[in-house]
XYZ file of N, CA, C and O in Angstrom:
804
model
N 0.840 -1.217 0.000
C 0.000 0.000 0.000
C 0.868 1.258 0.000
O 0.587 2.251 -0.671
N 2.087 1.144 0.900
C 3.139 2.505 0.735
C 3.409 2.697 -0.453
O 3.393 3.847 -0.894
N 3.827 1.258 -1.521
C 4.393 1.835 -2.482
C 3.577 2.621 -3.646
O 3.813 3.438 -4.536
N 2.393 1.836 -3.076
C 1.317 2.129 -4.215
C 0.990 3.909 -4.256
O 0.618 4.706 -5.117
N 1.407 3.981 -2.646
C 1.120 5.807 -2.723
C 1.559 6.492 -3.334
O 0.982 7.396 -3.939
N 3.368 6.094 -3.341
C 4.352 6.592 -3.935
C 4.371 6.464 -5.312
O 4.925 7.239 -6.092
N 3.797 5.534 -5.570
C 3.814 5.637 -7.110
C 3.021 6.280 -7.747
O 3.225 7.108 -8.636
N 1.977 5.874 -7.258
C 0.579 6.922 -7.458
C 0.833 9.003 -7.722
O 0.427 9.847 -8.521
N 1.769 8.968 -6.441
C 1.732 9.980 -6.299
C 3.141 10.963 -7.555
O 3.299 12.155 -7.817
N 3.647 10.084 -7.868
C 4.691 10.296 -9.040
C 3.551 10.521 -10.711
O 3.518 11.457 -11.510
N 2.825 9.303 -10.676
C 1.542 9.756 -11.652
C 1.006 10.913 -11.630
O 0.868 11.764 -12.509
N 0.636 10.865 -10.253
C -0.107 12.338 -10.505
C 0.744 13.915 -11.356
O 0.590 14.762 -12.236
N 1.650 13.445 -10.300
C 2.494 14.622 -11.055
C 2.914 14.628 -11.838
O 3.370 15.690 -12.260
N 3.057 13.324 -12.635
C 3.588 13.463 -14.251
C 2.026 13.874 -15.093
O 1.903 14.784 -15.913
N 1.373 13.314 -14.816
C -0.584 13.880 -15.389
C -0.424 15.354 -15.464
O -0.331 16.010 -16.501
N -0.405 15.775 -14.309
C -0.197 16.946 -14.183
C 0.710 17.864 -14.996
O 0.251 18.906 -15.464
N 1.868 17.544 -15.164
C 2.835 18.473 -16.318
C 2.410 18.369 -17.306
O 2.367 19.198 -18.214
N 2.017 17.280 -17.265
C 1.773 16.580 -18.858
C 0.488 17.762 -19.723
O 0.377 18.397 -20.772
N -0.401 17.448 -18.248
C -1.696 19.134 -18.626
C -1.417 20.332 -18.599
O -2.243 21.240 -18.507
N -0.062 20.469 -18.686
C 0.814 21.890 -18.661
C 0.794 22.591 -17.499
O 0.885 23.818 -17.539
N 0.630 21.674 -15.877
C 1.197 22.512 -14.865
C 2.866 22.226 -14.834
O 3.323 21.127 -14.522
N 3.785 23.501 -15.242
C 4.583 23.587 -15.127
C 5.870 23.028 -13.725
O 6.980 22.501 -13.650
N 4.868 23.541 -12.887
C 5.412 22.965 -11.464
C 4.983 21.981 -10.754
O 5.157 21.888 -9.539
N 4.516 21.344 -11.309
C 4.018 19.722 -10.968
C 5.259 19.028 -10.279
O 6.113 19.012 -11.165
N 5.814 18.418 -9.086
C 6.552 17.852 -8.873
C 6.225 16.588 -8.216
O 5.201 16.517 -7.536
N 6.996 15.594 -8.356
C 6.377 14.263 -6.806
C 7.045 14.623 -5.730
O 6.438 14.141 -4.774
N 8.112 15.303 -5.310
C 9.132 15.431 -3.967
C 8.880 15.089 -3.299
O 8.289 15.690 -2.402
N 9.334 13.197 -3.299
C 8.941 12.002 -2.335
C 10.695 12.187 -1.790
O 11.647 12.117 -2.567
N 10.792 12.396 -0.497
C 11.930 12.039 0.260
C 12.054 10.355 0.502
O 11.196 9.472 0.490
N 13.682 10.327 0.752
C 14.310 8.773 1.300
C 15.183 8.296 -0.150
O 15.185 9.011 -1.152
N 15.703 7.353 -0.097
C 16.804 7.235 -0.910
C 16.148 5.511 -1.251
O 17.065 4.692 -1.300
N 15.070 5.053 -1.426
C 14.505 4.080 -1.995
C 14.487 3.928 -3.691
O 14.131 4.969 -4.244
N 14.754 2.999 -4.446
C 14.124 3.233 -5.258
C 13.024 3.833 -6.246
O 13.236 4.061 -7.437
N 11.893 4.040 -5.622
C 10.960 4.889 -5.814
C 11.226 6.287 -5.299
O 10.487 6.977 -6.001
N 11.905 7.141 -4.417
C 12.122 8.153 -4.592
C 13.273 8.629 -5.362
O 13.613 9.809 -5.450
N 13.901 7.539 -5.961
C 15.234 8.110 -6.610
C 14.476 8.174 -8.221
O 14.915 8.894 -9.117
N 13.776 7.653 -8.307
C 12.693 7.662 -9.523
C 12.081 9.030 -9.512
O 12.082 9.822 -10.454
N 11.470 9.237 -8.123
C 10.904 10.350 -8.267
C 11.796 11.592 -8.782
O 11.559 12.301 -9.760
N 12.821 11.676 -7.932
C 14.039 12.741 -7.739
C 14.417 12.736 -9.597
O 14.965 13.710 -10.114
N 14.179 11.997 -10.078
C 14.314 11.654 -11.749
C 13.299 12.842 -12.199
O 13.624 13.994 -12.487
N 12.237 12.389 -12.193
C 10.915 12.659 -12.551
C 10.951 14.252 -12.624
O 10.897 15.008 -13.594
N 11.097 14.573 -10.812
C 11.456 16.196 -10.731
C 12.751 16.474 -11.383
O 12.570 17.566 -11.920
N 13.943 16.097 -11.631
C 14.753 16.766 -12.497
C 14.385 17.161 -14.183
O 14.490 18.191 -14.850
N 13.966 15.936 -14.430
C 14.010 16.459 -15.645
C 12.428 17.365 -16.228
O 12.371 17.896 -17.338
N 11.320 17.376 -15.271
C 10.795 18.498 -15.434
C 10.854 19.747 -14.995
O 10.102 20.699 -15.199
N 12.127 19.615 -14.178
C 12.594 21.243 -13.844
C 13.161 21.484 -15.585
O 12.798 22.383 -16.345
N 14.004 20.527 -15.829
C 14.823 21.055 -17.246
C 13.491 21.173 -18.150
O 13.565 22.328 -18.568
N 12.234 20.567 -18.712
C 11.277 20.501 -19.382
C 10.648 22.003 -19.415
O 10.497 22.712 -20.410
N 10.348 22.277 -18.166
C 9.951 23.729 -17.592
C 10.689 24.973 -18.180
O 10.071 25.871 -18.753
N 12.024 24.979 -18.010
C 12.964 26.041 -18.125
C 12.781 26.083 -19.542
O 12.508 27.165 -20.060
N 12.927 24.763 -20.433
C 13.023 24.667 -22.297
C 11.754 25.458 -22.311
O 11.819 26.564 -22.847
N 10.689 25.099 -21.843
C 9.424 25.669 -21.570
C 9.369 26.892 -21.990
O 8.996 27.399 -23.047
N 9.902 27.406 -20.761
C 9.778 29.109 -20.668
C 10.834 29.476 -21.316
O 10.014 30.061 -22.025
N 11.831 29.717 -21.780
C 12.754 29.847 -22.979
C 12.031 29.767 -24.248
O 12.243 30.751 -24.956
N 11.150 28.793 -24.812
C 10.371 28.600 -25.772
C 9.087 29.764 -26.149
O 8.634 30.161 -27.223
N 8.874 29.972 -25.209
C 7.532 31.114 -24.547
C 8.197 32.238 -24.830
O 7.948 32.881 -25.850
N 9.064 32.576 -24.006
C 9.770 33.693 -24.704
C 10.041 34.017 -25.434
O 9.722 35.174 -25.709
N 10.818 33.279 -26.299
C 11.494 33.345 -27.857
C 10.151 33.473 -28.995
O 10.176 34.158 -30.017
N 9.144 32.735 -28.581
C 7.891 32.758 -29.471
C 7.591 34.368 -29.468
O 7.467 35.015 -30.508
N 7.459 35.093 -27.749
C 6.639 36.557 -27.941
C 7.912 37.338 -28.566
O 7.564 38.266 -29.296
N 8.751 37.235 -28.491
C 9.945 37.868 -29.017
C 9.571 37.841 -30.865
O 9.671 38.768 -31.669
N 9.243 36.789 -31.030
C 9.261 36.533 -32.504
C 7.873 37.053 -32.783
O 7.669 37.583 -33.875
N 6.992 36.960 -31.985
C 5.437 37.872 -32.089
C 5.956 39.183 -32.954
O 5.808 39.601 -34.102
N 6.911 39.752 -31.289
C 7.036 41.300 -31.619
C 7.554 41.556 -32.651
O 6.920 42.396 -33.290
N 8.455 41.200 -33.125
C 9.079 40.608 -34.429
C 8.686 41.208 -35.521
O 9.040 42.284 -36.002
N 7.590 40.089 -36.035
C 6.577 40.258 -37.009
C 5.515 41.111 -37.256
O 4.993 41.460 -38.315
N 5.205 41.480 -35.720
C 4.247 42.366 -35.536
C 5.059 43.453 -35.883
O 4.385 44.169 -36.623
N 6.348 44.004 -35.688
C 6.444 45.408 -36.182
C 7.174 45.459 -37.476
O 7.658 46.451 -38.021
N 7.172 44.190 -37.886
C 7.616 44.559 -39.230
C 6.443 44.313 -40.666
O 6.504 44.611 -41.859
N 5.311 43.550 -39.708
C 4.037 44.032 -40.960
C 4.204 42.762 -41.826
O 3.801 42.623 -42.980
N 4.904 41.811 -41.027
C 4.947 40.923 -42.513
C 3.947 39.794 -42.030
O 3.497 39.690 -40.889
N 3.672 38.928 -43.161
C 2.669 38.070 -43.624
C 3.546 36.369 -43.214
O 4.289 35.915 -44.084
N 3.416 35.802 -42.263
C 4.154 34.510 -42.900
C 3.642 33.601 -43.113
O 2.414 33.592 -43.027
N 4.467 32.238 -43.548
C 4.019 30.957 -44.624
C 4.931 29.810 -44.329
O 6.126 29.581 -44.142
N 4.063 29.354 -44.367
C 5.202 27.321 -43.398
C 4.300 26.570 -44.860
O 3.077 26.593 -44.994
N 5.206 25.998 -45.748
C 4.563 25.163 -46.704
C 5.355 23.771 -46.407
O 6.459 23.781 -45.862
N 4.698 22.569 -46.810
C 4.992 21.546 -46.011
C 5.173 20.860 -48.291
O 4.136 20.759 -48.946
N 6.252 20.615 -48.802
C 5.955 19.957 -49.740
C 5.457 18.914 -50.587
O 5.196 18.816 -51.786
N 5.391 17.913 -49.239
C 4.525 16.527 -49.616
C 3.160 17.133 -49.374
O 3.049 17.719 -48.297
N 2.221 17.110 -50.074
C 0.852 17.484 -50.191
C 0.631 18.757 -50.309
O -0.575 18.941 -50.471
N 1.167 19.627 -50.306
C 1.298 21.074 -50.467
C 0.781 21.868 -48.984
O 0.687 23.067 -48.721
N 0.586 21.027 -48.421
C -0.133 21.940 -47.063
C 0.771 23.127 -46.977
O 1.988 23.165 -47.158
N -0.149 24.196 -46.631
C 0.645 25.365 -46.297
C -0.337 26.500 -44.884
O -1.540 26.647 -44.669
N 0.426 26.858 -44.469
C 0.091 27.381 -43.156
C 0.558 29.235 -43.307
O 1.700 29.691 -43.256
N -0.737 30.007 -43.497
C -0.767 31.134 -43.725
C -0.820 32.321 -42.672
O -1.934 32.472 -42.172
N -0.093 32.961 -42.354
C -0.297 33.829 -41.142
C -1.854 34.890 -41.517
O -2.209 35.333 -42.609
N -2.473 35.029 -40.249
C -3.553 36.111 -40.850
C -2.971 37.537 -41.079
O -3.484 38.330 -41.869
N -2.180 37.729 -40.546
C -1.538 39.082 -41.490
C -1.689 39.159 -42.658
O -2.365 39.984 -43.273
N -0.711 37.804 -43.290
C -0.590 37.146 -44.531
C -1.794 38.128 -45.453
O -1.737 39.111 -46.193
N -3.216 36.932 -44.748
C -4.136 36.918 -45.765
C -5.004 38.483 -45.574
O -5.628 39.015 -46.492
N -4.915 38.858 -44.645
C -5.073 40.801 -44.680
C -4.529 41.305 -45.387
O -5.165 42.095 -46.085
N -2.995 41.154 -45.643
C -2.060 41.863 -46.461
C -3.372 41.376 -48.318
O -3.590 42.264 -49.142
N -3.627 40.749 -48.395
C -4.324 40.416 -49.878
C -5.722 40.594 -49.822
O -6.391 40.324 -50.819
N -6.321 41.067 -48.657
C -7.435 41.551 -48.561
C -8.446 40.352 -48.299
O -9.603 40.537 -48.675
N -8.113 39.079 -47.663
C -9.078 37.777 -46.961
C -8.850 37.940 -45.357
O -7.772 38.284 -44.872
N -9.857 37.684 -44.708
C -10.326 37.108 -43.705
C -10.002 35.764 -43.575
O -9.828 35.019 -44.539
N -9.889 35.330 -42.042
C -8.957 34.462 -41.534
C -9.304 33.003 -42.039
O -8.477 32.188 -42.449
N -10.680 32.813 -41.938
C -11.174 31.378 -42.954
C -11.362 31.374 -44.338
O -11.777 30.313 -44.805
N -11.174 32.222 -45.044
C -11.635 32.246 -46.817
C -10.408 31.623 -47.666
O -10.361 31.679 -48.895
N -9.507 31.074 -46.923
C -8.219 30.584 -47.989
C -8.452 29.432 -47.328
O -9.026 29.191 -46.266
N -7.675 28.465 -48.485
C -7.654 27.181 -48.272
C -6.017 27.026 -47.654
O -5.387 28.083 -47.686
N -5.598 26.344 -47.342
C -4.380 26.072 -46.411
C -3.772 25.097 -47.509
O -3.804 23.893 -47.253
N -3.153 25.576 -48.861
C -2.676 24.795 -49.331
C -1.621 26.334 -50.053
O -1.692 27.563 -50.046
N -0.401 24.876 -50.788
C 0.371 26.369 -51.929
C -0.640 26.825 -53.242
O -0.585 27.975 -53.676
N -1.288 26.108 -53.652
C -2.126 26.696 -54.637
C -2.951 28.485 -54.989
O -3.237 29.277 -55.888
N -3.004 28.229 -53.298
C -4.133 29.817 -52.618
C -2.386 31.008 -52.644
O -2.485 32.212 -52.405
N -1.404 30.545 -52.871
C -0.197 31.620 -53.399
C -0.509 31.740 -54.826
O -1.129 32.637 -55.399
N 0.258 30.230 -55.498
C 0.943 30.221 -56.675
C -0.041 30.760 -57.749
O 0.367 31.174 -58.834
N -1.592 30.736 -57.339
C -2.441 30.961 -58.740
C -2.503 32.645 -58.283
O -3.090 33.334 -59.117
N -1.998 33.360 -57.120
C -2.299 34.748 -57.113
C -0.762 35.195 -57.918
O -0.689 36.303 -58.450
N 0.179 34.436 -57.942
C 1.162 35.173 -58.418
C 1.114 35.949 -60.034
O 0.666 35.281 -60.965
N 1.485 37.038 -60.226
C 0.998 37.810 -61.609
C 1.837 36.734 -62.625
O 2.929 36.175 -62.514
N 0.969 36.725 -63.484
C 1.097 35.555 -64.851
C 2.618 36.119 -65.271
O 3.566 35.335 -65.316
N 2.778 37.579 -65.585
C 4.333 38.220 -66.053
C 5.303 37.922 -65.217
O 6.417 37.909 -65.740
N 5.242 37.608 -63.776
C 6.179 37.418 -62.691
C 6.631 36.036 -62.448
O 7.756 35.660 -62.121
N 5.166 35.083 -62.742
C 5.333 33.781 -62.305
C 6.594 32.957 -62.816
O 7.120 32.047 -62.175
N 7.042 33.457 -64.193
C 8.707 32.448 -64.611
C 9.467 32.546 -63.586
O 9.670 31.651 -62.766
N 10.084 34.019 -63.581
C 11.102 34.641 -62.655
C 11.152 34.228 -61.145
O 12.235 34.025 -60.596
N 9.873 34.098 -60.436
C 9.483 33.305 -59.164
C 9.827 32.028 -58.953
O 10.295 31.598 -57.898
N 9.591 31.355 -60.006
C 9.760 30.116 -60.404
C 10.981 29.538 -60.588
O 11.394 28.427 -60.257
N 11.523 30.479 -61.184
C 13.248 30.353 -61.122
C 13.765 30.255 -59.601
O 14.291 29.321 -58.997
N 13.385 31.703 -59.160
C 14.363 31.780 -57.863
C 13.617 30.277 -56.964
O 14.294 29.315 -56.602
N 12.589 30.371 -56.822
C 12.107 29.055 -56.009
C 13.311 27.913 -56.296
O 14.319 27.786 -55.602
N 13.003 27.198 -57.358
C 13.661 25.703 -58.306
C 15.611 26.158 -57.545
O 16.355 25.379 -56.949
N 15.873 27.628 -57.894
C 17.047 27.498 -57.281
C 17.939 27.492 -56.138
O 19.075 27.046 -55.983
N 16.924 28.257 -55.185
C 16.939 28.111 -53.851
C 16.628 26.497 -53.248
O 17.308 26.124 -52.292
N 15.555 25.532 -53.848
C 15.468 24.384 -53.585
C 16.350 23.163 -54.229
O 16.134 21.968 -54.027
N 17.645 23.847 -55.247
C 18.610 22.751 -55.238
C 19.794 23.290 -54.839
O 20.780 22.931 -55.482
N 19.929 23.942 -54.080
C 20.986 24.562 -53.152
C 22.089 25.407 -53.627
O 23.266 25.484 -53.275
N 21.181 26.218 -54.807
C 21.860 27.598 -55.873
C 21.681 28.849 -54.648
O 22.349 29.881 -54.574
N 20.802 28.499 -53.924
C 21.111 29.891 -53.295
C 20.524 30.119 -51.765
O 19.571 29.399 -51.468
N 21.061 31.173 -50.631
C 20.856 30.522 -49.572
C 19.613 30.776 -48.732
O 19.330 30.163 -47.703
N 18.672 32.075 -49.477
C 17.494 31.697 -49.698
C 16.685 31.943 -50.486
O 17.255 32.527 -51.408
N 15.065 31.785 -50.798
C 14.298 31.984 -51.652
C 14.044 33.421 -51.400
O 13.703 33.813 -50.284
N 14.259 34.495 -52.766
C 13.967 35.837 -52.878
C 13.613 36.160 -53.505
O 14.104 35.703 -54.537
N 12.414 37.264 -53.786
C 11.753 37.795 -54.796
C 11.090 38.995 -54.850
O 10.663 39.356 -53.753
N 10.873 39.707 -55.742
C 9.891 40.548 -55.441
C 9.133 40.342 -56.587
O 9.701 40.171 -57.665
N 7.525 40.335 -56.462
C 6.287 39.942 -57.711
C 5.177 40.693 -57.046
O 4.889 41.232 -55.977
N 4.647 40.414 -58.394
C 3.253 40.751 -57.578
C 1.973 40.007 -57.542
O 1.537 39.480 -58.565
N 1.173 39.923 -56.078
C 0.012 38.971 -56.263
C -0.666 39.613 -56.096
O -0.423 40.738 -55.659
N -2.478 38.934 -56.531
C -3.333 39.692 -56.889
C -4.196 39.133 -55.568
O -4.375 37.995 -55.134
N -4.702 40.614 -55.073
C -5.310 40.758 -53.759
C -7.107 39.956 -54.155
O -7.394 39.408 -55.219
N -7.752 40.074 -53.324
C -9.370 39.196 -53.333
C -10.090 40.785 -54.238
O -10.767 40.435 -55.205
N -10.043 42.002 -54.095
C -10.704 42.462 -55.036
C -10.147 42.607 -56.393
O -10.399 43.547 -57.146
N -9.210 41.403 -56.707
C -8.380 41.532 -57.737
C -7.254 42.387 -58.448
O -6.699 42.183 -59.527
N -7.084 43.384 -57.545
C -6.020 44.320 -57.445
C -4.688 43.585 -57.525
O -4.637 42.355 -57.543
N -3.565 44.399 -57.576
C -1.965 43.404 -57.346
C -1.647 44.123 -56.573
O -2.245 45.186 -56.403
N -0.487 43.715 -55.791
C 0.243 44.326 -54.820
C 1.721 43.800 -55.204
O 1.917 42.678 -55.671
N 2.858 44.859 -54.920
C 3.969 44.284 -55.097
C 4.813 43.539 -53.482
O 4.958 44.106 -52.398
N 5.093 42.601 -53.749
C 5.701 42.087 -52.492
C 7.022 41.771 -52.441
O 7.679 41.673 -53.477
N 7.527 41.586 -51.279
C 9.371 41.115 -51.180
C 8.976 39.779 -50.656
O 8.485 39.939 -49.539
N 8.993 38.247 -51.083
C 8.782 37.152 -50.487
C 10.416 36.769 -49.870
O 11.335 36.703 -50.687
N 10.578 36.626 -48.982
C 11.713 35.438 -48.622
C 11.530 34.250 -47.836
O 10.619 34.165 -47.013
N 12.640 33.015 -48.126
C 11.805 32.099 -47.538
C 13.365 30.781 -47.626
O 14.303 30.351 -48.296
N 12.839 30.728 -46.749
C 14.383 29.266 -46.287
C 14.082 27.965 -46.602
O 12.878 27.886 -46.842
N 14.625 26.939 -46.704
C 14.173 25.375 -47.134
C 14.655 24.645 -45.663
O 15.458 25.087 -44.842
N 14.107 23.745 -45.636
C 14.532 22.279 -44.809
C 14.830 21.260 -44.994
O 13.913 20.452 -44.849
N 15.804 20.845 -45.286
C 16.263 19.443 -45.604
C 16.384 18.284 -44.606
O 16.838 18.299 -43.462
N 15.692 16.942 -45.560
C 15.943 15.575 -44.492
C 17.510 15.596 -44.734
O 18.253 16.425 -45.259
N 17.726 14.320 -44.126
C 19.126 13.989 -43.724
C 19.478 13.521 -45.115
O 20.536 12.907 -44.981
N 19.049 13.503 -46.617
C 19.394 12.903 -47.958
C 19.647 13.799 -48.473
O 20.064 13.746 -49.630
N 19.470 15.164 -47.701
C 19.536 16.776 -48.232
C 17.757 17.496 -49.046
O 17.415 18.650 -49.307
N 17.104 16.291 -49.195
C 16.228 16.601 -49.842
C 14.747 17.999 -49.165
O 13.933 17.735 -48.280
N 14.813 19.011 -49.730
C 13.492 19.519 -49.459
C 12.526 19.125 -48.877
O 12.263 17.977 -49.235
N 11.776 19.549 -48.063
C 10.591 18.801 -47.392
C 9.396 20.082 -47.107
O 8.229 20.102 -47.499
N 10.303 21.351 -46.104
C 9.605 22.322 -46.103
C 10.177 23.233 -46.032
O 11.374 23.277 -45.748
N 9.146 24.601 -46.382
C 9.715 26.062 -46.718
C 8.721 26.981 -45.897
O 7.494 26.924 -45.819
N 9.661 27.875 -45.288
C 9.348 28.972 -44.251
C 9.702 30.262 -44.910
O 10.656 30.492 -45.653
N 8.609 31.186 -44.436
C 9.059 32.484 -45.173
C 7.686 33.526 -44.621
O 6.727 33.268 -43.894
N 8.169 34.976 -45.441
C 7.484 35.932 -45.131
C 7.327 36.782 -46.137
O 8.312 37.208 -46.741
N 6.360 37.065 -46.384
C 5.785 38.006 -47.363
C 5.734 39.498 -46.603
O 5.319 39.605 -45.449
N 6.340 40.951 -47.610
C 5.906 42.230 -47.050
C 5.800 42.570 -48.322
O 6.356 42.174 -49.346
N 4.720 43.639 -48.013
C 4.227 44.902 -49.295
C 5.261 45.922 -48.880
O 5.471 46.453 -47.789
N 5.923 46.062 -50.206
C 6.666 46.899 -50.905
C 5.888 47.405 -51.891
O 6.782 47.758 -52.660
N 4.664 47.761 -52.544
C 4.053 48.476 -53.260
C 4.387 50.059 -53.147
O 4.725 50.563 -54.218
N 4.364 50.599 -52.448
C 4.917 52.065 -52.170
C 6.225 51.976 -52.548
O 6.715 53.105 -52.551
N 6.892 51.261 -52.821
C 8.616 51.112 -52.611
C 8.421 51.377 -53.792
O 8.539 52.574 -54.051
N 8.054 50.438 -54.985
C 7.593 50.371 -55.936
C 7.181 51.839 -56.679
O 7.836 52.468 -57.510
N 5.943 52.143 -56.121
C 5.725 52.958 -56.926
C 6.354 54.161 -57.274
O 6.177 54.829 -58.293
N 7.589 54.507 -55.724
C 8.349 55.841 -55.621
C 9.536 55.353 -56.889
O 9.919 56.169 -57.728
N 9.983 54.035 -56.867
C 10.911 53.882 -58.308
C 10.419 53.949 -59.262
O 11.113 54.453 -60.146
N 8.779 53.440 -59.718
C 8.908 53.833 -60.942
C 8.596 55.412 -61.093
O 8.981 55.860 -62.173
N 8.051 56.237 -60.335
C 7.922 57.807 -60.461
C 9.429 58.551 -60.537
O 9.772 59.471 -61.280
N 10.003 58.030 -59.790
C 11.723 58.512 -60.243
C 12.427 58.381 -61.288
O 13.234 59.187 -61.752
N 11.953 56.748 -61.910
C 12.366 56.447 -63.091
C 11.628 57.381 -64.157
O 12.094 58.357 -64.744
N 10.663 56.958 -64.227
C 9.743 58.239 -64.849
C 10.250 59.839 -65.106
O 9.999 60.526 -66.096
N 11.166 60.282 -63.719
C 11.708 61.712 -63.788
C 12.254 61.414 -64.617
O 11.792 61.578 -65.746
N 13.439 60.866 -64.413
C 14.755 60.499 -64.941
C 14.899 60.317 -66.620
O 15.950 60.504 -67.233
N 13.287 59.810 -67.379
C 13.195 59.465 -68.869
C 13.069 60.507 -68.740
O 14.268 60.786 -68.724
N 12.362 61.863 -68.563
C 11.388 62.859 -68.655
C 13.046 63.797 -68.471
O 13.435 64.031 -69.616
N 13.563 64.085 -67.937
C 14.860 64.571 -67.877
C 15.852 64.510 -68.727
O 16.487 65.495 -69.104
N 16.152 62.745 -69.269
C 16.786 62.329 -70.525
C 16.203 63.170 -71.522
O 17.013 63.952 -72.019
N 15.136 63.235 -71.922
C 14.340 63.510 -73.259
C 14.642 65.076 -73.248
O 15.063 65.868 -74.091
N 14.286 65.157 -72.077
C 14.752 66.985 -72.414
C 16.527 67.573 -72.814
O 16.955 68.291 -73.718
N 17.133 66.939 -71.781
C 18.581 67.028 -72.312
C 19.044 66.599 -73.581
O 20.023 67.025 -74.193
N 18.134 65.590 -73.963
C 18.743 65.146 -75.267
C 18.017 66.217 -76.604
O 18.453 66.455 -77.730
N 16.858 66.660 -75.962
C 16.448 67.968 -76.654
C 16.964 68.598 -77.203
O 17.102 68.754 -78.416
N 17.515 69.294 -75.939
C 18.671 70.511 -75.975
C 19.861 70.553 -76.852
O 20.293 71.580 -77.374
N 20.455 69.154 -77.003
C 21.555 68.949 -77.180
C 21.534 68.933 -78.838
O 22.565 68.951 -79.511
N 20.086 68.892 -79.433
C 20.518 68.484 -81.122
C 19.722 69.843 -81.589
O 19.264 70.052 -82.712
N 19.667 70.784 -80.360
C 19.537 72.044 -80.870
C 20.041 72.878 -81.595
O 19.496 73.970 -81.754
């Protein structure tokens, strides 16, 4: 019946972490077998705990992150195409948090038909290890069918054969970026034309 307490009482507290109380311990005193089990039990969910909260942290860190830099992100999984869309993401293109399907398709068919080679390139070369990550700037077409210009970047994962499996990344609107180059460029012809005016005067 003692041991049964003791053991019991090591369950509980593993149940317990297990339901995410962090401080769940058994701290059965005596140097028996069963408390040296226990003394187990509590070590390595002190270490479980700490990875814990290290993990927690690093996540709101990476919140703040994203949150002040406005970007959109994307976890695509390549066997089946599953893909995992941040709701930024799908704000940035003008959807609400359920109206996309969670696959690569709900990208690749918004990418602009003129852009899609060039995308396509950098993708294919970033995924045979031409480059160290996927970069681009294109443009996709938002839900009222508008385009937006974007900067995509995005990293690969390789199994242990080296092979691709999945790709992480983040989408930001650069459309303003955009439009101040081509209005400069724009000066700049508009400037040419006149100097060259002048010149066969």
């Amino acid at each position: 019946f003692w041991l049964s307490r003791r053991l019991a009482r090591i369950g509980d507290a593993l149940t317990r972490f297990a339901a995410g109380d962090a401080g769940s311990r058994a701290k059965l005193r005596g140097n028996d077998p069963v408390a040296r089990l226990a003394r187990q039990f509590d070590s390595m969910a002190e270490r479980m705990a700490e990875e814990r909260s290290r993990l927690a942290e690093s996540e709101e860190r990476l919140k703040f992150a994203l949150h002040g830099s406005n970007a959109g992100i994307w976890d695509w999984y390549l066997d089946g195409g599953s893909t995992y869309y941040s709701p930024r993401w799908k704000s940035l293109l003008g959807f609400s948090e359920n109206e996309l399907l969670a696959h690569s398709e709900e990208w690749l068919k918004r990418v602009h038909p003129e852009d899609l080679h060039a995308v396509m390139d950098a993708l294919k070369d970033h995924m045979a290890g031409k480059t160290e990550f996927f970069n681009s700037e294109h443009r996709l077409r938002r839900k009222d069918g508008s385009y937006i210009w974007v900067l995509e970047r995005g990293v690969a994962s390789r199994n242990a054969e080296g092979k691709v499996y999945r790709m992480v990344g983040a989408l930001t609107d650069i459309t303003r970026r955009k439009e101040v180059e081509s209005a400069l460029l724009g000066s700049e012809e508009k400037y040419r034309s006149v100097v060259e005016g002048v010149t066969q005067v």
